[in-house]
mmCIF file of C-alpha atoms and ligand atoms in Angstrom:
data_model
loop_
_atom_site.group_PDB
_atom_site.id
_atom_site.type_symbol
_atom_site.label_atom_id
_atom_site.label_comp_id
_atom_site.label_asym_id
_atom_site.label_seq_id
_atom_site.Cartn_x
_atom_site.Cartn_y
_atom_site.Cartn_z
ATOM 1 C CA UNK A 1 -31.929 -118.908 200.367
ATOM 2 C CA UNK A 2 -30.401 -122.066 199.168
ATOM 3 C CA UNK A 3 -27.991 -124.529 200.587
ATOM 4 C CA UNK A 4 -24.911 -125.860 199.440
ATOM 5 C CA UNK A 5 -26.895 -128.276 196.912
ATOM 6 C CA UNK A 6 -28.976 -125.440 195.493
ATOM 7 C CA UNK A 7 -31.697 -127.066 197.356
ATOM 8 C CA UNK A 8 -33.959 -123.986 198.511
ATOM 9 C CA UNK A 9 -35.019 -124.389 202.614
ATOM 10 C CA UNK A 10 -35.727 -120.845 203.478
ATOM 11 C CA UNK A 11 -36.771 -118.163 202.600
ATOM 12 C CA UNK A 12 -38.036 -114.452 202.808
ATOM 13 C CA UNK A 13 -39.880 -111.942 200.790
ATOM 14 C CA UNK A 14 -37.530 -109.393 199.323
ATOM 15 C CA UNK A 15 -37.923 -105.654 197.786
ATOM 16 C CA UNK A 16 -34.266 -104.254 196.676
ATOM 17 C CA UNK A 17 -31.936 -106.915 197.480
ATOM 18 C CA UNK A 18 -32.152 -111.208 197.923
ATOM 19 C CA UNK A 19 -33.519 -111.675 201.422
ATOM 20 C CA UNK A 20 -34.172 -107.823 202.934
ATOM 21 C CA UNK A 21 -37.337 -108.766 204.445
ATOM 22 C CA UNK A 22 -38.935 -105.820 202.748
ATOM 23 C CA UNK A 23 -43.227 -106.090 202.997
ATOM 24 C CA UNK A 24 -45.601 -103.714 202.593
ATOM 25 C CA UNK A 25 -49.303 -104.215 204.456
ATOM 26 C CA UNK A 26 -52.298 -102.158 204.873
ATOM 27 C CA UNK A 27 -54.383 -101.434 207.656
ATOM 28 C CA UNK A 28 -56.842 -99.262 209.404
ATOM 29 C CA UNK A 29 -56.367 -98.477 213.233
ATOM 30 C CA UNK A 30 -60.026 -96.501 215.077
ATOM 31 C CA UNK A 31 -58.123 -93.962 215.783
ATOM 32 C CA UNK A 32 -58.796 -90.259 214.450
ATOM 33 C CA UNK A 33 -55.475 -89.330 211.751
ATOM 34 C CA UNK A 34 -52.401 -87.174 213.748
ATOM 35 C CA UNK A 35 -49.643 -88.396 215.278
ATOM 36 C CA UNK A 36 -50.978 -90.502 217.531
ATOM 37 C CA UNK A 37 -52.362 -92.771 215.194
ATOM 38 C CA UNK A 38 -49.173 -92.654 213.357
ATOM 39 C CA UNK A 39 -47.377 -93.503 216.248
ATOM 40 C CA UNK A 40 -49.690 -96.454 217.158
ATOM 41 C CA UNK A 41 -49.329 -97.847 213.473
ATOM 42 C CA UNK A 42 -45.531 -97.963 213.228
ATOM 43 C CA UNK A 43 -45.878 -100.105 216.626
ATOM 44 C CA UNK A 44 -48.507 -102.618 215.196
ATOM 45 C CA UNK A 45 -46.176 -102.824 212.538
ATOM 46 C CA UNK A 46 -42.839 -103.657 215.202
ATOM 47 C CA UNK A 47 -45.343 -106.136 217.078
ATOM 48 C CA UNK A 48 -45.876 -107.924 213.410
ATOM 49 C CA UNK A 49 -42.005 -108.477 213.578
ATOM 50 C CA UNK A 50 -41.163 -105.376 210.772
ATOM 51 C CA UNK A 51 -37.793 -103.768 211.770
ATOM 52 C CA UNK A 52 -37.212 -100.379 210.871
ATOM 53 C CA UNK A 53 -41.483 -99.865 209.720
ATOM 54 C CA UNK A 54 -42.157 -96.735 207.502
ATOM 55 C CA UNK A 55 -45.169 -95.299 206.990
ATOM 56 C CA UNK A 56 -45.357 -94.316 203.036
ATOM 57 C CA UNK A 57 -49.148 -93.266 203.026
ATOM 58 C CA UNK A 58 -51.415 -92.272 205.579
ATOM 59 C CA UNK A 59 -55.146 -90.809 205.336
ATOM 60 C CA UNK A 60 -57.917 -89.712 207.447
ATOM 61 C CA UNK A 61 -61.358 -92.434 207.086
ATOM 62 C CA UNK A 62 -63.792 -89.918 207.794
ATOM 63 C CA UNK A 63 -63.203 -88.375 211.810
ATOM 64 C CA UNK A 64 -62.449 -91.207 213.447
ATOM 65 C CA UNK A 65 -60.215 -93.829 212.032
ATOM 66 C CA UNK A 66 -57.110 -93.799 210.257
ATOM 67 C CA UNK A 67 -56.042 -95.966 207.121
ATOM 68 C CA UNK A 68 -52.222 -96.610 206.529
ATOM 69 C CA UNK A 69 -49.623 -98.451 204.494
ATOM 70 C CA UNK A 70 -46.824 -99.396 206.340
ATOM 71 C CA UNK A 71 -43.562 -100.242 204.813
ATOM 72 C CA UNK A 72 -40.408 -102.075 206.325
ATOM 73 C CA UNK A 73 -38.122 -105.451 206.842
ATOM 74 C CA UNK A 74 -39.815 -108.263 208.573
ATOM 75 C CA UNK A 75 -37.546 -110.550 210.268
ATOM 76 C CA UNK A 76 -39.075 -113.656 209.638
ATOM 77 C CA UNK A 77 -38.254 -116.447 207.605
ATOM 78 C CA UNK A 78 -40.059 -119.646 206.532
ATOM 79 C CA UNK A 79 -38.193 -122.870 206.907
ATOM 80 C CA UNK A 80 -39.664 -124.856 203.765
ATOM 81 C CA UNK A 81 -39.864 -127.971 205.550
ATOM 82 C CA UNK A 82 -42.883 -126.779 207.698
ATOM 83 C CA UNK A 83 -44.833 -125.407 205.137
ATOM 84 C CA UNK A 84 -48.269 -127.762 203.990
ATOM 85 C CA UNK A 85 -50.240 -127.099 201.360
ATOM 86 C CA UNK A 86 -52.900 -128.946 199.960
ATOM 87 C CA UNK A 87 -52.133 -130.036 196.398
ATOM 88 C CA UNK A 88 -54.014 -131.761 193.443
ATOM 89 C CA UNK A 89 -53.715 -135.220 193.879
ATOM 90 C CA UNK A 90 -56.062 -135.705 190.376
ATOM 91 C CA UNK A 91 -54.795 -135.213 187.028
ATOM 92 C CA UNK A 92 -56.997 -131.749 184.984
ATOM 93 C CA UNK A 93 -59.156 -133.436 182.684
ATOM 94 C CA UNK A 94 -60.497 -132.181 179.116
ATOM 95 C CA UNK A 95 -64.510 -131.843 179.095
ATOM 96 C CA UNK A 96 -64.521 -134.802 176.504
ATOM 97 C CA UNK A 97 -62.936 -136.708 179.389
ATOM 98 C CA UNK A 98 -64.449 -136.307 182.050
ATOM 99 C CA UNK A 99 -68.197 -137.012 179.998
ATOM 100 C CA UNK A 100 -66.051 -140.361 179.283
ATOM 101 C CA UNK A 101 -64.783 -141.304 182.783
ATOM 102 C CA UNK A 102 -68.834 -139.811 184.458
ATOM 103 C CA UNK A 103 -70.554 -142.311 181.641
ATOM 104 C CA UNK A 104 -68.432 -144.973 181.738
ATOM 105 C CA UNK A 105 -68.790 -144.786 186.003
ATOM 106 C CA UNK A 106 -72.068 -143.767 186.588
ATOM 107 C CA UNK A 107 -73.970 -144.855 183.281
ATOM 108 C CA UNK A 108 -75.694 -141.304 183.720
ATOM 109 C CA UNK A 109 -75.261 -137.573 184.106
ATOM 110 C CA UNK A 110 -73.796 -136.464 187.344
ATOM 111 C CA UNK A 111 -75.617 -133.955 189.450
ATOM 112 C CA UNK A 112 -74.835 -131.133 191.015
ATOM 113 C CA UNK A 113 -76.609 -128.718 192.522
ATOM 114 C CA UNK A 114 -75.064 -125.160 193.278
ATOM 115 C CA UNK A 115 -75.660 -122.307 195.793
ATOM 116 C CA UNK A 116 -74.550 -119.456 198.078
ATOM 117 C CA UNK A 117 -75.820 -119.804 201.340
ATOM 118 C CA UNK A 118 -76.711 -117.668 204.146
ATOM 119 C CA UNK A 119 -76.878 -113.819 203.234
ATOM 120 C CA UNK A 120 -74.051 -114.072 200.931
ATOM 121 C CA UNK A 121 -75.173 -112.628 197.542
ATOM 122 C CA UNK A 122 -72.208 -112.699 196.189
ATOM 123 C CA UNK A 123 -72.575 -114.878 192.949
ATOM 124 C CA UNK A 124 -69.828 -114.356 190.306
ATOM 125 C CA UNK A 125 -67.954 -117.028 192.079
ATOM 126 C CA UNK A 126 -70.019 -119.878 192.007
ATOM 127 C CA UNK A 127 -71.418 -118.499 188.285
ATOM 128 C CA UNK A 128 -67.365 -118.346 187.088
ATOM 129 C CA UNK A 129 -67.869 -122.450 187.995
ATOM 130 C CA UNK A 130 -71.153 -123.269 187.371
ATOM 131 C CA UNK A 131 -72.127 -120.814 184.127
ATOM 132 C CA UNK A 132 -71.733 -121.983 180.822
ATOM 133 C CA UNK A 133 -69.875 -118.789 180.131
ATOM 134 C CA UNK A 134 -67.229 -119.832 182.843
ATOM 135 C CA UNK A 135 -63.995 -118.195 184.111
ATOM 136 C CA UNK A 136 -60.691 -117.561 182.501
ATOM 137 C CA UNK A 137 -60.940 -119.421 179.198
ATOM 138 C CA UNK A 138 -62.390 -122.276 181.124
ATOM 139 C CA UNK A 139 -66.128 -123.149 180.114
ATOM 140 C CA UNK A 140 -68.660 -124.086 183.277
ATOM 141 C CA UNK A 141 -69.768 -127.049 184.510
ATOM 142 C CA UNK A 142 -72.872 -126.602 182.383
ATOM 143 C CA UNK A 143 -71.455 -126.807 179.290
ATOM 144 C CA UNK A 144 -70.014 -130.299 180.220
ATOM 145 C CA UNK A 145 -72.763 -132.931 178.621
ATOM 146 C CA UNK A 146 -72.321 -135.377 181.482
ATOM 147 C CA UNK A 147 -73.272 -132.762 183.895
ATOM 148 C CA UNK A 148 -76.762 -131.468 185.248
ATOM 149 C CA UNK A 149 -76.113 -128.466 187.060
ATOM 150 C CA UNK A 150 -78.420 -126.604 188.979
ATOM 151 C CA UNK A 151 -77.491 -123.384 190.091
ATOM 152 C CA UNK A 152 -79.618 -121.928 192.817
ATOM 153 C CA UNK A 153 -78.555 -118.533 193.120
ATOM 154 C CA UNK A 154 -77.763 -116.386 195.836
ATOM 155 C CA UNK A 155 -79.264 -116.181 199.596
ATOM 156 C CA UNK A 156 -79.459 -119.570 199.813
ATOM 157 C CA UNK A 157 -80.888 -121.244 203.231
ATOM 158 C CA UNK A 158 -79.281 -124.263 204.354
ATOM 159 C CA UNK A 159 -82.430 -125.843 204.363
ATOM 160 C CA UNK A 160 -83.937 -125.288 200.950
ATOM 161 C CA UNK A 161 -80.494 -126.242 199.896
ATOM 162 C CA UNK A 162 -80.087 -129.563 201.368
ATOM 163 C CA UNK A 163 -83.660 -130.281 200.871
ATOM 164 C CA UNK A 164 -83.088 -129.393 196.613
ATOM 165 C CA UNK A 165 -79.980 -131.417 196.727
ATOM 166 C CA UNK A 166 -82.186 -134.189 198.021
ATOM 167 C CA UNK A 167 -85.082 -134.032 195.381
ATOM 168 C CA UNK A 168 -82.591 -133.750 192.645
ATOM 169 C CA UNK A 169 -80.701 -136.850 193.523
ATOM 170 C CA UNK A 170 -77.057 -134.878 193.804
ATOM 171 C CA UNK A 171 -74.092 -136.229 193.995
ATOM 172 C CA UNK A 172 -72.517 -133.121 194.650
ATOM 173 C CA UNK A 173 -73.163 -130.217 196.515
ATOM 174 C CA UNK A 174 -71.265 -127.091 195.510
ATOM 175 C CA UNK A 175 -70.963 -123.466 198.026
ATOM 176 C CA UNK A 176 -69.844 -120.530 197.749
ATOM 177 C CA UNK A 177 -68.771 -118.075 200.400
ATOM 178 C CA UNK A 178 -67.537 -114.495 199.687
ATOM 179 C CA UNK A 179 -67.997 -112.418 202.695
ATOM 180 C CA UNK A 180 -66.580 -113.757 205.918
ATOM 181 C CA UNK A 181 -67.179 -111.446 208.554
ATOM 182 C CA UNK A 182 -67.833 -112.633 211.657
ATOM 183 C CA UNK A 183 -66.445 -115.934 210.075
ATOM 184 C CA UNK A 184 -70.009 -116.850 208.709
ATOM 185 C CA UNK A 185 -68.381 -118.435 205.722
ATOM 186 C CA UNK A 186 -67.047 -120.330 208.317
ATOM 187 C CA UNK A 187 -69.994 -121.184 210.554
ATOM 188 C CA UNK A 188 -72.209 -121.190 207.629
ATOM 189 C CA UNK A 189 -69.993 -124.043 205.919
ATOM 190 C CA UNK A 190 -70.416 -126.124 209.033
ATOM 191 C CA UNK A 191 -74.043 -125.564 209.585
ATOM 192 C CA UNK A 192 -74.492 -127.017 206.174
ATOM 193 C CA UNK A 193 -72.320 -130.375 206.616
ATOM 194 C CA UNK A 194 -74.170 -131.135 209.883
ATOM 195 C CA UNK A 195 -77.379 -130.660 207.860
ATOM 196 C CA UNK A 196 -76.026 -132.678 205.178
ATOM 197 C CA UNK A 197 -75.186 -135.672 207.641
ATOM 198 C CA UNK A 198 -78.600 -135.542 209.452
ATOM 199 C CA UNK A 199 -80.659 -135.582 206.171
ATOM 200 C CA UNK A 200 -78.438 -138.530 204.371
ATOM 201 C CA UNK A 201 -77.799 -140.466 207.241
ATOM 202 C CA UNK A 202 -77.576 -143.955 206.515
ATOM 203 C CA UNK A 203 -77.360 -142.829 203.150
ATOM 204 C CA UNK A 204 -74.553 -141.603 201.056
ATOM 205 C CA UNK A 205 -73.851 -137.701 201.763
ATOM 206 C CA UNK A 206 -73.237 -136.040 198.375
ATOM 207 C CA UNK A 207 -69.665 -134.601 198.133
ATOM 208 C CA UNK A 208 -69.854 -131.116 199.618
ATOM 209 C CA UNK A 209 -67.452 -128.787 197.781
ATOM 210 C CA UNK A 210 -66.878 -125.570 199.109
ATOM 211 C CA UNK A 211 -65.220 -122.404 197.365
ATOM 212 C CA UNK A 212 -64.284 -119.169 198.112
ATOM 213 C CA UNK A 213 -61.324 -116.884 197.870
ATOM 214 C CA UNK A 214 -60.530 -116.306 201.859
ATOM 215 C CA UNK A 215 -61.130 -119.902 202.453
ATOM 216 C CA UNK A 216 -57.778 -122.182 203.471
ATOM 217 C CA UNK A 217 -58.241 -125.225 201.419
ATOM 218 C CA UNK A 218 -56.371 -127.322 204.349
ATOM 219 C CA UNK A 219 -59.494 -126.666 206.749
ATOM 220 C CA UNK A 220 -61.891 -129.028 204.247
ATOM 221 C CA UNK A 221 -62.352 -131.968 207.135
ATOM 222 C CA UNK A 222 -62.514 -129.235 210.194
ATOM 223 C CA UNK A 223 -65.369 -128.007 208.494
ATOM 224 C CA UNK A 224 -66.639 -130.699 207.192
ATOM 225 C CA UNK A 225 -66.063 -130.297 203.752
ATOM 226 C CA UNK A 226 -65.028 -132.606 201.209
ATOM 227 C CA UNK A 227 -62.914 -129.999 199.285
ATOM 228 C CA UNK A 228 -62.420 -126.383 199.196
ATOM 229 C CA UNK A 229 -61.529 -124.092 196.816
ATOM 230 C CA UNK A 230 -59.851 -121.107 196.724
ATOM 231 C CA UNK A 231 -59.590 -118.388 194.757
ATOM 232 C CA UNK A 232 -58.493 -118.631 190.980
ATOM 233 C CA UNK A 233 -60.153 -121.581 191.168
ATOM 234 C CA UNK A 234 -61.184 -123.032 187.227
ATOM 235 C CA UNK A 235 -63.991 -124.940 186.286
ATOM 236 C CA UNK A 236 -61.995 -128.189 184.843
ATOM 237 C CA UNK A 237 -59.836 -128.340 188.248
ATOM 238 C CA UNK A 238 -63.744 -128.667 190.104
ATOM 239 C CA UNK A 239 -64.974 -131.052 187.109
ATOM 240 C CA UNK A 240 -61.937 -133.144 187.484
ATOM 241 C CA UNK A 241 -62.192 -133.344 191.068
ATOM 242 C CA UNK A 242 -65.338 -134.525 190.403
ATOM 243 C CA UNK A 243 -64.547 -137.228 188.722
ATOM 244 C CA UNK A 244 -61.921 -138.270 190.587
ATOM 245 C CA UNK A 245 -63.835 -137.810 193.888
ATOM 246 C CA UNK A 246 -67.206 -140.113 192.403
ATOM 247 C CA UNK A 247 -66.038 -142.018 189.891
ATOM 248 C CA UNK A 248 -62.496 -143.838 191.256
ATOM 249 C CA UNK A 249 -62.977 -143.547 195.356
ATOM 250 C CA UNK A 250 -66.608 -144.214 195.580
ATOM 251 C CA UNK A 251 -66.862 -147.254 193.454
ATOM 252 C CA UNK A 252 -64.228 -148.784 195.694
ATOM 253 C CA UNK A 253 -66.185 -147.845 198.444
ATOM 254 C CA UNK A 254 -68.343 -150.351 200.656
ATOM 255 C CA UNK A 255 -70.948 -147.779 200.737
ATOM 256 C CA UNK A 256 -71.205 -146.492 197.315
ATOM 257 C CA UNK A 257 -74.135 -144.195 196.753
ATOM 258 C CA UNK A 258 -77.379 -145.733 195.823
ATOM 259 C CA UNK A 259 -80.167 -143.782 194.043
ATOM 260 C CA UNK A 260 -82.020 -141.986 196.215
ATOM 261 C CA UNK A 261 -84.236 -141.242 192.840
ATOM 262 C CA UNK A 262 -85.655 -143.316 190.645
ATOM 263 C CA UNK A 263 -83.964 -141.710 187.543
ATOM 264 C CA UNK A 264 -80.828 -142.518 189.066
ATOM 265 C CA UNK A 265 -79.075 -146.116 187.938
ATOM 266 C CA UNK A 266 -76.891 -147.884 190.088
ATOM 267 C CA UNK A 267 -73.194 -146.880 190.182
HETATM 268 C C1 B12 B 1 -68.686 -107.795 193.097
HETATM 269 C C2 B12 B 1 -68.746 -107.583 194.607
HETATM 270 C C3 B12 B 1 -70.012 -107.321 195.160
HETATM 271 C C4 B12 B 1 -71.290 -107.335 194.346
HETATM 272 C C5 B12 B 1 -71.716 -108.811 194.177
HETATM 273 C C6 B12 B 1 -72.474 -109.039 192.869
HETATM 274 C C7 B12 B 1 -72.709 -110.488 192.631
HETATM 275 N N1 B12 B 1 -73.818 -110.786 192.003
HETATM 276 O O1 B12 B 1 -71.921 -111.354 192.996
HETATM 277 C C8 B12 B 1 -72.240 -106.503 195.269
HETATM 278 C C9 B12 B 1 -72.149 -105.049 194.864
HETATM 279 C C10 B12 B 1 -73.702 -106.940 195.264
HETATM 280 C C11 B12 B 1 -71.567 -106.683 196.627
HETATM 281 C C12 B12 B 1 -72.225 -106.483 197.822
HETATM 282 C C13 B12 B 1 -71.593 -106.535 199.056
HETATM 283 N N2 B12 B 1 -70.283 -106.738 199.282
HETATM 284 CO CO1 B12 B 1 -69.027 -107.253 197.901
HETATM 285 N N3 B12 B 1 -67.601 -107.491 196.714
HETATM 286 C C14 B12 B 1 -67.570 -107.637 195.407
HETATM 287 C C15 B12 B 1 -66.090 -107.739 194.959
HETATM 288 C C16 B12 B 1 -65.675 -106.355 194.440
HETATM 289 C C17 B12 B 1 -65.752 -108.759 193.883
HETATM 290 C C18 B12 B 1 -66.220 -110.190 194.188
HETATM 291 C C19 B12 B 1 -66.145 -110.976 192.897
HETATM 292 O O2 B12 B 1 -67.095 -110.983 192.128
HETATM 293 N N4 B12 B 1 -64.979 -111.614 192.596
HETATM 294 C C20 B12 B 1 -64.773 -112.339 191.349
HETATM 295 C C21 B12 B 1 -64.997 -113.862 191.527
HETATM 296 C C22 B12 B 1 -64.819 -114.569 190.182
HETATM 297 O O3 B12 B 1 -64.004 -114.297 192.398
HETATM 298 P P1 B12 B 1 -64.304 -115.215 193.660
HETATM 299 O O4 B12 B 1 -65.576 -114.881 194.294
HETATM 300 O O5 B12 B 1 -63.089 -115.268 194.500
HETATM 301 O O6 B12 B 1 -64.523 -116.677 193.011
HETATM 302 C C23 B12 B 1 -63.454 -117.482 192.574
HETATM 303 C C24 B12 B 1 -62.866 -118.396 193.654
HETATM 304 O O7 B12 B 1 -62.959 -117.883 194.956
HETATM 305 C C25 B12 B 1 -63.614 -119.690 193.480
HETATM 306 N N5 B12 B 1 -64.947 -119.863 194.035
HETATM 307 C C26 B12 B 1 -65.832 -118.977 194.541
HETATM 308 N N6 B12 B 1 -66.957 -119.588 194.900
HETATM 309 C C27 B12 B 1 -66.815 -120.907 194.621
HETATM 310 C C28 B12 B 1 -67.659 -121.990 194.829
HETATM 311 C C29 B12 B 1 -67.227 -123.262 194.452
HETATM 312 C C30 B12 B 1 -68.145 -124.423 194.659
HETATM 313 C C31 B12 B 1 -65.938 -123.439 193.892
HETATM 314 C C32 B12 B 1 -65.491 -124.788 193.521
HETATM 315 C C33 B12 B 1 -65.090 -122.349 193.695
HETATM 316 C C34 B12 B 1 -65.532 -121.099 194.063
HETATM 317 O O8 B12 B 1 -63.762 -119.750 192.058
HETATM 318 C C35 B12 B 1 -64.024 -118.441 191.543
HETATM 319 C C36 B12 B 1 -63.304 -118.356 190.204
HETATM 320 O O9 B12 B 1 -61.925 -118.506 190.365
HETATM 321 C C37 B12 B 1 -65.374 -108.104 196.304
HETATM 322 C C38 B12 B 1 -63.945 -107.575 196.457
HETATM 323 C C39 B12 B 1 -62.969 -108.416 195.708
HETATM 324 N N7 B12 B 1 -62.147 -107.790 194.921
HETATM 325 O O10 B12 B 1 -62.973 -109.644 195.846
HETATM 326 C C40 B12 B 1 -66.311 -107.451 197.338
HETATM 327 C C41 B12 B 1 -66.401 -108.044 198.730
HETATM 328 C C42 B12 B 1 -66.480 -109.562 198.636
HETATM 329 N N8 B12 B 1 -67.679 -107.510 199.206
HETATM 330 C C43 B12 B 1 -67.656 -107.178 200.464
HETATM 331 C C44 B12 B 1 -68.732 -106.605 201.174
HETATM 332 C C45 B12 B 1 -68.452 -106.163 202.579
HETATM 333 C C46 B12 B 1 -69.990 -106.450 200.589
HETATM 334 C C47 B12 B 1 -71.234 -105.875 201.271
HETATM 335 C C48 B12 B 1 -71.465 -106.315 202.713
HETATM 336 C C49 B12 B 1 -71.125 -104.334 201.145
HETATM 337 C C50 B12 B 1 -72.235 -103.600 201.871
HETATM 338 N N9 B12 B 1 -71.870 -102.976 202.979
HETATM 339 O O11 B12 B 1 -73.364 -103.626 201.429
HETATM 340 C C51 B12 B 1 -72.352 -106.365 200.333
HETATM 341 C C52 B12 B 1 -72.877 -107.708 200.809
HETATM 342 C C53 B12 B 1 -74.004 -108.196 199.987
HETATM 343 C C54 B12 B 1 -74.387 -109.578 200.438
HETATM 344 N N10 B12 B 1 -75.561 -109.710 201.033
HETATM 345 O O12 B12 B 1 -73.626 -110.513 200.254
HETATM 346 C C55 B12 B 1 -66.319 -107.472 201.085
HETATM 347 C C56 B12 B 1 -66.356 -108.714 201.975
HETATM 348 C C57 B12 B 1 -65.518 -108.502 203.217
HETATM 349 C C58 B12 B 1 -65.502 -109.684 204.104
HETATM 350 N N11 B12 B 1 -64.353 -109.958 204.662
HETATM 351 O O13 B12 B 1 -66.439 -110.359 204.315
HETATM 352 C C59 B12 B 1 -65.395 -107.553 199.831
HETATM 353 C C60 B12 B 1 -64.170 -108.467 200.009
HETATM 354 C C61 B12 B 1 -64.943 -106.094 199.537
HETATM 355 C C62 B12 B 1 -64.035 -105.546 200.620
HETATM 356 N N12 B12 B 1 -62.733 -105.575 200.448
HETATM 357 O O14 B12 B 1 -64.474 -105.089 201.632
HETATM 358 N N13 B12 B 1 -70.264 -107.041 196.478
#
């Protein structure tokens, strides 16, 4: 919807015609299939503000529950003025770049060391960043020479993984979090940061970058995160943040990271 200045404020999702409403959403009620169940769905659907809800596919999920895919007009619309997002605030570096600005700022390779944590075993995230093979054109972070990666794996406990990020002097801490039931993504992200903060206090915390592709980016400092990722995420979006994270803030900062290893020259 636009105003008079063809400035766009509002707007809704559409099917047949500009601004219907028309959605379609999935969902699975524990009920057995019948008419019941179909009766109960087309009301969760009215309750999630669709007018006029069809149901265009219905099917039994074994005896007891019921999966459906409900189709209708919502009647909301989303003033753009209260929508936040978080965008980049860092410009996408090339891999020759970002070697430059990591040299020229650290005067040696920046480390980062790379996990999933809890029971997750869900790596093709992390390996889409990390692995030199990469993700959608995009080589990994360890095909960039001013980068040494170490990618732990899956399974992960927060313990081993603060404790490696600790012996390998890392400046970054990278997480990934695919399954999110029982919002352990969630709980497992924090658990980490307050381990983080208890084994590097008084020192500087590596950045702790989190990704995964049911996380909301905006929730980074409520879960003590430096940065999260979502999904489509790229390899040169997390190497330039990166950069822009160690290299320009933290060498303005008071407390600039010392080496906690001896291989490790000042910053
Ligand atoms: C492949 C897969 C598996 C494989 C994993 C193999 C492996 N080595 O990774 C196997 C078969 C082992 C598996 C097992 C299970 N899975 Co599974 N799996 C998937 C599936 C189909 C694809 C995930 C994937 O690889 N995506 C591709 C990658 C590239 O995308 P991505 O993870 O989003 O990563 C991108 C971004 O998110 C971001 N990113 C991700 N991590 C990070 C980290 C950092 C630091 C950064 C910067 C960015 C970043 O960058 C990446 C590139 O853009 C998803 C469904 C789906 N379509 O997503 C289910 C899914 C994740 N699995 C699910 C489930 C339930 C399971 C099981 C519990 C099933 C079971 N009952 O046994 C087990 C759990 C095993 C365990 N202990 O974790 C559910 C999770 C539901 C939930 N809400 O939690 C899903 C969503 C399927 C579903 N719809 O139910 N699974």
């Amino acid at each position: 919807m636009n105003d008079p200045a063809g400035t766009r404020f509002a707007v809704r999702p559409y099917g047949d015609t500009t601004d219907d409403g028309m959605v379609q959403v999935s969902f699975t009620l524990p009920l057995p299939h019948g008419s019941l169940a179909e009766g109960a769905a087309l009301q969760v659907a009215r309750q999630m503000g669709m007018d006029r809800p069809l149901i265009v596919h219905a099917r039994p999920i074994g005896t007891e529950f019921s999966f459906f895919v409900v189709y209708g007009s919502v009647v909301h619309r989303v003033e753009l003025d209260s929508v936040h997002v978080v965008e980049r605030e860092y410009p996408l570096l090339s891999a020759q770049e970002v070697d430059e600005a990591v040299h020229a700022a650290l005067g040696r390779d920046l480390v980062v060391v790379g996990a999933c944590i809890g029971t997750d075993a869900h790596t093709v995230g992390i390996d889409a960043i990390l692995n030199i093979k990469g993700f959608a054109g995009q080589k990994g972070l360890e095909y960039y020479h001013s980068l040494r990666v170490v990618n732990l794996g899956a399974q992960v406990s927060v313990a081993d993984l603060v404790g490696r990020a600790e012996r390998e002097g890392a400046d970054a801490v990278l997480v990934s979090q695919a399954v999110t039931q029982r919002d352990a993504h969630l709980a497992n992200v924090r658990e980490l940061s307050a381990e983080l903060d208890v084994t590097f206090a008084g020192r500087t915390r590596p950045l702790l970058v989190v990704g995964g592709p049911r996380f909301d980016p905006a929730m980074a400092a409520e879960l003590g995160a430096d940065r999260i990722f979502g999904r489509g995420t790229t390899p040169d979006d997390v190497a330039s943040y990166l950069v822009h994270a160690l290299t320009a803030e933290r060498s303005g900062r008071a407390d600039a990271p010392q080496p906690p290893a001896a291989q490790r020259s000042a910053v």
